[in-house]
PDB file of C-alpha atoms in Angstrom:
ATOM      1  CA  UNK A  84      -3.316  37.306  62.749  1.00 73.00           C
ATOM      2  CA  UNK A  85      -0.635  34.493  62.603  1.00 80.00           C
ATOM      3  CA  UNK A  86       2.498  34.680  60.106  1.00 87.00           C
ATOM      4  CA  UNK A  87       2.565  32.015  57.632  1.00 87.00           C
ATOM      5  CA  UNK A  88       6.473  30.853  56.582  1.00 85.00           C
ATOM      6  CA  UNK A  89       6.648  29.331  53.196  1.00 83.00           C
ATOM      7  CA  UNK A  90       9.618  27.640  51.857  1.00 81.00           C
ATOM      8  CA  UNK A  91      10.021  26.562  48.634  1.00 76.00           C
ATOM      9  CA  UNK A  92      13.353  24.137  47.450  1.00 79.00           C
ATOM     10  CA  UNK A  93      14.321  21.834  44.634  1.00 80.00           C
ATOM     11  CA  UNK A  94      15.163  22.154  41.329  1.00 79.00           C
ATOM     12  CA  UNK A  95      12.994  24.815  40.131  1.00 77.00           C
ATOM     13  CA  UNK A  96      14.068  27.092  42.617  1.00 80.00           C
ATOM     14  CA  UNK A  97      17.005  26.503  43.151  1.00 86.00           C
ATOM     15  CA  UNK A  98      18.354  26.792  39.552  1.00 87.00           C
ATOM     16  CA  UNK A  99      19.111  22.606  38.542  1.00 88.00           C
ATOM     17  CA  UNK A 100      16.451  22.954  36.372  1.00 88.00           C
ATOM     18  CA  UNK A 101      17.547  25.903  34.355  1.00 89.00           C
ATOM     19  CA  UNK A 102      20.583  24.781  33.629  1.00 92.00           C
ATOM     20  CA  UNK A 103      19.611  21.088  32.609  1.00 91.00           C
ATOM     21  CA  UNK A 104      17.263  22.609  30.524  1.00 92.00           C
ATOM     22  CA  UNK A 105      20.426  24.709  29.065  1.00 93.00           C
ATOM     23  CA  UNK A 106      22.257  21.782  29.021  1.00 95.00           C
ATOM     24  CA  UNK A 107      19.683  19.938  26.723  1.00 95.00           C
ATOM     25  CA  UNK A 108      19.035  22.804  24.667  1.00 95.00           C
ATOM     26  CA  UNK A 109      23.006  22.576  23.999  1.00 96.00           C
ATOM     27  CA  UNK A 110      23.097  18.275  23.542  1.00 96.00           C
ATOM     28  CA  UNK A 111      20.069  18.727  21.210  1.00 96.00           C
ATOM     29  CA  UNK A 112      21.545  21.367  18.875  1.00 97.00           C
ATOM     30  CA  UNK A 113      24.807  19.040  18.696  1.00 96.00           C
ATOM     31  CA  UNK A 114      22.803  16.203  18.263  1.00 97.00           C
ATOM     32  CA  UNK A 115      21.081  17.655  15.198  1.00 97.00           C
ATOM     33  CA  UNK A 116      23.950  19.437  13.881  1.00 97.00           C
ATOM     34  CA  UNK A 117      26.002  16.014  13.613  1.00 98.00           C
ATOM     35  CA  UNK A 118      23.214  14.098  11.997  1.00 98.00           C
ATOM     36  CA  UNK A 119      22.937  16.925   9.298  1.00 98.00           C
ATOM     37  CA  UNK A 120      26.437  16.915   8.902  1.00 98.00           C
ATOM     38  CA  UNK A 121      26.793  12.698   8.748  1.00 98.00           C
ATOM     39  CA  UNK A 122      23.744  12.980   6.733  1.00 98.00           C
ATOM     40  CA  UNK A 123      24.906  15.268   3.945  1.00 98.00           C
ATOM     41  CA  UNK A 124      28.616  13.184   3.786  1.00 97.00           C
ATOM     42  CA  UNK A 125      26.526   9.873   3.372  1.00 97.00           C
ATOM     43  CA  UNK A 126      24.361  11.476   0.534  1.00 97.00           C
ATOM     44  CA  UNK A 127      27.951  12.851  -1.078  1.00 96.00           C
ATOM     45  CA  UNK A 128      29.215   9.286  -0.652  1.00 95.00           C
ATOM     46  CA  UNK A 129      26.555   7.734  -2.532  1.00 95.00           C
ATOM     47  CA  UNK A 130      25.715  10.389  -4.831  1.00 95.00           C
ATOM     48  CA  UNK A 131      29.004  11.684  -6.340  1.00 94.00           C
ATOM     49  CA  UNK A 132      29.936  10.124  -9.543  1.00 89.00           C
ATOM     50  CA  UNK A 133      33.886  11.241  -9.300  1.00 89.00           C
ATOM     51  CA  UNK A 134      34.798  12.493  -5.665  1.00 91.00           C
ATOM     52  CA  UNK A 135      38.174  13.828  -5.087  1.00 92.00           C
ATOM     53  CA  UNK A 136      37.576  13.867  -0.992  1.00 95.00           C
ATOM     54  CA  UNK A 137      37.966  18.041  -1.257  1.00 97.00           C
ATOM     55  CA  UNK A 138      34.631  19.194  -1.047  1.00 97.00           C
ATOM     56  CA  UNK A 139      33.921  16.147   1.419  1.00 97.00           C
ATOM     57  CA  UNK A 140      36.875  17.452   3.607  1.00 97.00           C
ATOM     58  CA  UNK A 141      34.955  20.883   3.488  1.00 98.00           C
ATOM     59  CA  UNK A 142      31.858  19.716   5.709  1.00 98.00           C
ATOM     60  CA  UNK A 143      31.673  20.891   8.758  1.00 97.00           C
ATOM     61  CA  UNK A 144      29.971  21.811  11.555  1.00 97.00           C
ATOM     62  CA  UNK A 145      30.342  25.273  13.646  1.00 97.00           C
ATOM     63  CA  UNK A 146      28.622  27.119  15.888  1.00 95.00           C
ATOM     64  CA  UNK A 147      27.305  30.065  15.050  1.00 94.00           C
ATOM     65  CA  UNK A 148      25.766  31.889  17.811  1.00 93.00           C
ATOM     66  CA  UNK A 149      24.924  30.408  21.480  1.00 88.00           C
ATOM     67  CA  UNK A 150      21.588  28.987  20.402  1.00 90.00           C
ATOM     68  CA  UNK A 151      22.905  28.272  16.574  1.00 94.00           C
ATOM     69  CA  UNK A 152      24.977  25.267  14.790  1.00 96.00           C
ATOM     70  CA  UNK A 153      25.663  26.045  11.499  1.00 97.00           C
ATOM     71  CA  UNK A 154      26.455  22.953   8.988  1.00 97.00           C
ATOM     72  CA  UNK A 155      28.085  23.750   5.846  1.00 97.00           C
ATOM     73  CA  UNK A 156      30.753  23.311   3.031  1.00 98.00           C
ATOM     74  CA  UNK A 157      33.035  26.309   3.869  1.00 97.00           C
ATOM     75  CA  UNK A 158      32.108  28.311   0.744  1.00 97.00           C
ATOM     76  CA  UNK A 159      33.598  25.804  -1.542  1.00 97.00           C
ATOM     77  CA  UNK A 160      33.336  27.226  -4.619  1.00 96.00           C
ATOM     78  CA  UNK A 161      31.615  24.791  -6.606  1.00 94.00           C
ATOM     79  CA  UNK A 162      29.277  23.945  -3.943  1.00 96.00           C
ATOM     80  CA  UNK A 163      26.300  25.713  -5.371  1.00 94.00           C
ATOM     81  CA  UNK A 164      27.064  24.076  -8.398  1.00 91.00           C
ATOM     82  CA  UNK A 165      26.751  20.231  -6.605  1.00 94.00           C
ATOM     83  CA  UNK A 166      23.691  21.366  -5.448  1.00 95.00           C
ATOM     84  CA  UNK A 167      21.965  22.297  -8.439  1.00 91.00           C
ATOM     85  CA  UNK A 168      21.432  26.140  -7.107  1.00 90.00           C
ATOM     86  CA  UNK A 169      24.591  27.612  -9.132  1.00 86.00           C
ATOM     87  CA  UNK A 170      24.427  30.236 -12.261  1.00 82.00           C
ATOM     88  CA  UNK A 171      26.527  27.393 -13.967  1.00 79.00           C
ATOM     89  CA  UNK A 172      23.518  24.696 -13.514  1.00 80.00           C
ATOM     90  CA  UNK A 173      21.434  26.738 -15.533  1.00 77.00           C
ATOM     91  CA  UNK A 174      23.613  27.330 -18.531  1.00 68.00           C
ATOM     92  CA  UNK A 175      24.114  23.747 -18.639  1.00 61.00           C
ATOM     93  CA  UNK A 176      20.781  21.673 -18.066  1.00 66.00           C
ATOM     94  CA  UNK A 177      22.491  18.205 -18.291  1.00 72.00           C
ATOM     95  CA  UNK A 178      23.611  18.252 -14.459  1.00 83.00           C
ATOM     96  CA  UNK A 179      20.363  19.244 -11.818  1.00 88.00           C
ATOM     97  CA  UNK A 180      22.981  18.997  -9.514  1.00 90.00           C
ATOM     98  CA  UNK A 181      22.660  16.197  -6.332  1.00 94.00           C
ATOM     99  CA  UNK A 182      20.126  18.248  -4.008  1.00 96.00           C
ATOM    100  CA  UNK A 183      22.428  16.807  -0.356  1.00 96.00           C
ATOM    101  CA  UNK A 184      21.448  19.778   1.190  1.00 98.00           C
ATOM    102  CA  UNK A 185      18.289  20.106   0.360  1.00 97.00           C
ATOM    103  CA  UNK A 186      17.329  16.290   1.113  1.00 98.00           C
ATOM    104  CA  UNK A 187      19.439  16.785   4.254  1.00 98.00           C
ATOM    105  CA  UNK A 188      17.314  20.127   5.302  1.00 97.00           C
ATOM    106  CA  UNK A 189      13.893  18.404   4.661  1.00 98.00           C
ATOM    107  CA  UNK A 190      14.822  15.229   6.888  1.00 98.00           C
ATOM    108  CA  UNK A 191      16.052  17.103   9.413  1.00 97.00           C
ATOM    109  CA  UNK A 192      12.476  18.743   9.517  1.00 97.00           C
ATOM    110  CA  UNK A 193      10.733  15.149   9.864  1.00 97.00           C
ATOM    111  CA  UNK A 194      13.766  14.046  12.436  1.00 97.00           C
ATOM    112  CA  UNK A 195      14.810  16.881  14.498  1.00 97.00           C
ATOM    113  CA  UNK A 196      11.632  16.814  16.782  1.00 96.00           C
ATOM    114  CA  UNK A 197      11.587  13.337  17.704  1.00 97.00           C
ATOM    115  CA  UNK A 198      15.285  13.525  18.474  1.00 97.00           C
ATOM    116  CA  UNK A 199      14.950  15.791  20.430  1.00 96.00           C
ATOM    117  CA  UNK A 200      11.945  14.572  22.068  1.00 96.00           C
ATOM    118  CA  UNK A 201      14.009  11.336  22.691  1.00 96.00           C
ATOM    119  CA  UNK A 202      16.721  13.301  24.302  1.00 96.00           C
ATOM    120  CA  UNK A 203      14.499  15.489  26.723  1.00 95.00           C
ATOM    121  CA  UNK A 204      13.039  12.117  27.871  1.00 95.00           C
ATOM    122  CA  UNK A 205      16.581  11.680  29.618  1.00 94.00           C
ATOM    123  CA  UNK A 206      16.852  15.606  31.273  1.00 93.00           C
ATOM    124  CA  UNK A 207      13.295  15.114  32.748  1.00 91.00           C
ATOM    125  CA  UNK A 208      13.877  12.865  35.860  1.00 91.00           C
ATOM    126  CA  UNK A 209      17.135  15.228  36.687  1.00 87.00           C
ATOM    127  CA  UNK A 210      14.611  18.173  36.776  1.00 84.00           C
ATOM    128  CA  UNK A 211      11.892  16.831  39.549  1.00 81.00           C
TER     129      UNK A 211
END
């Protein structure tokens, strides 16, 4: 019986791929998380009747775990309230509230894919 040698090299085994694939994993999230976040300031620009530039300063962008971006208003207090999801909307029916986040959330679930999609496209040819 003859021995048989097998050698196997490139970017699967050698660990390029796993790491471009953690690299893209990483551009995507910030790619997403900074469309949400331009996305919710561009609704606030249009939408606010009287903005002061507070709550608009608030917006941010952090990340909350390795695999997580978080976008949000840094617990502004009246941020439920802009919404339309605070105890205050209720006792006073006149003002819904402007729904940014909500809009923002349900775009992002039409968007997110193809961006990111769009973005694997150019991680592909690194990992062959």
């Amino acid at each position: 019986m003859a021995d048989v040698d097998i050698t196997v090299s490139g970017p699967l085994f050698d660990d390029r791929a796993a790491r471009e694939f953690a690299a893209y994993a990483n551009d995507a999230r910030e790619q997403i998380a900074e469309f949400a976040e331009e996305h919710v300031l561009n609704l606030n620009g249009q939408d606010f009747r009287h903005p002061t530039g507070y709550y608009e300063s608030n917006v941010m962008t952090e990340r909350a775990s390795a695999d997580v971006s978080r976008v949000h208003d840094s617990g502004v207090v009246y941020g439920p309230w802009l919404e339309g999801v605070g105890t205050r909307n209720r006792e006073r029916p006149g003002f819904p509230g402007y729904f940014h986040w909500r809009r923002t959330k349900a775009l992002l679930a039409l968007r997110a894919p193809e961006m990111a999609e769009r973005l694997l496209q150019r991680y592909l040819p690194r990992v062959r």
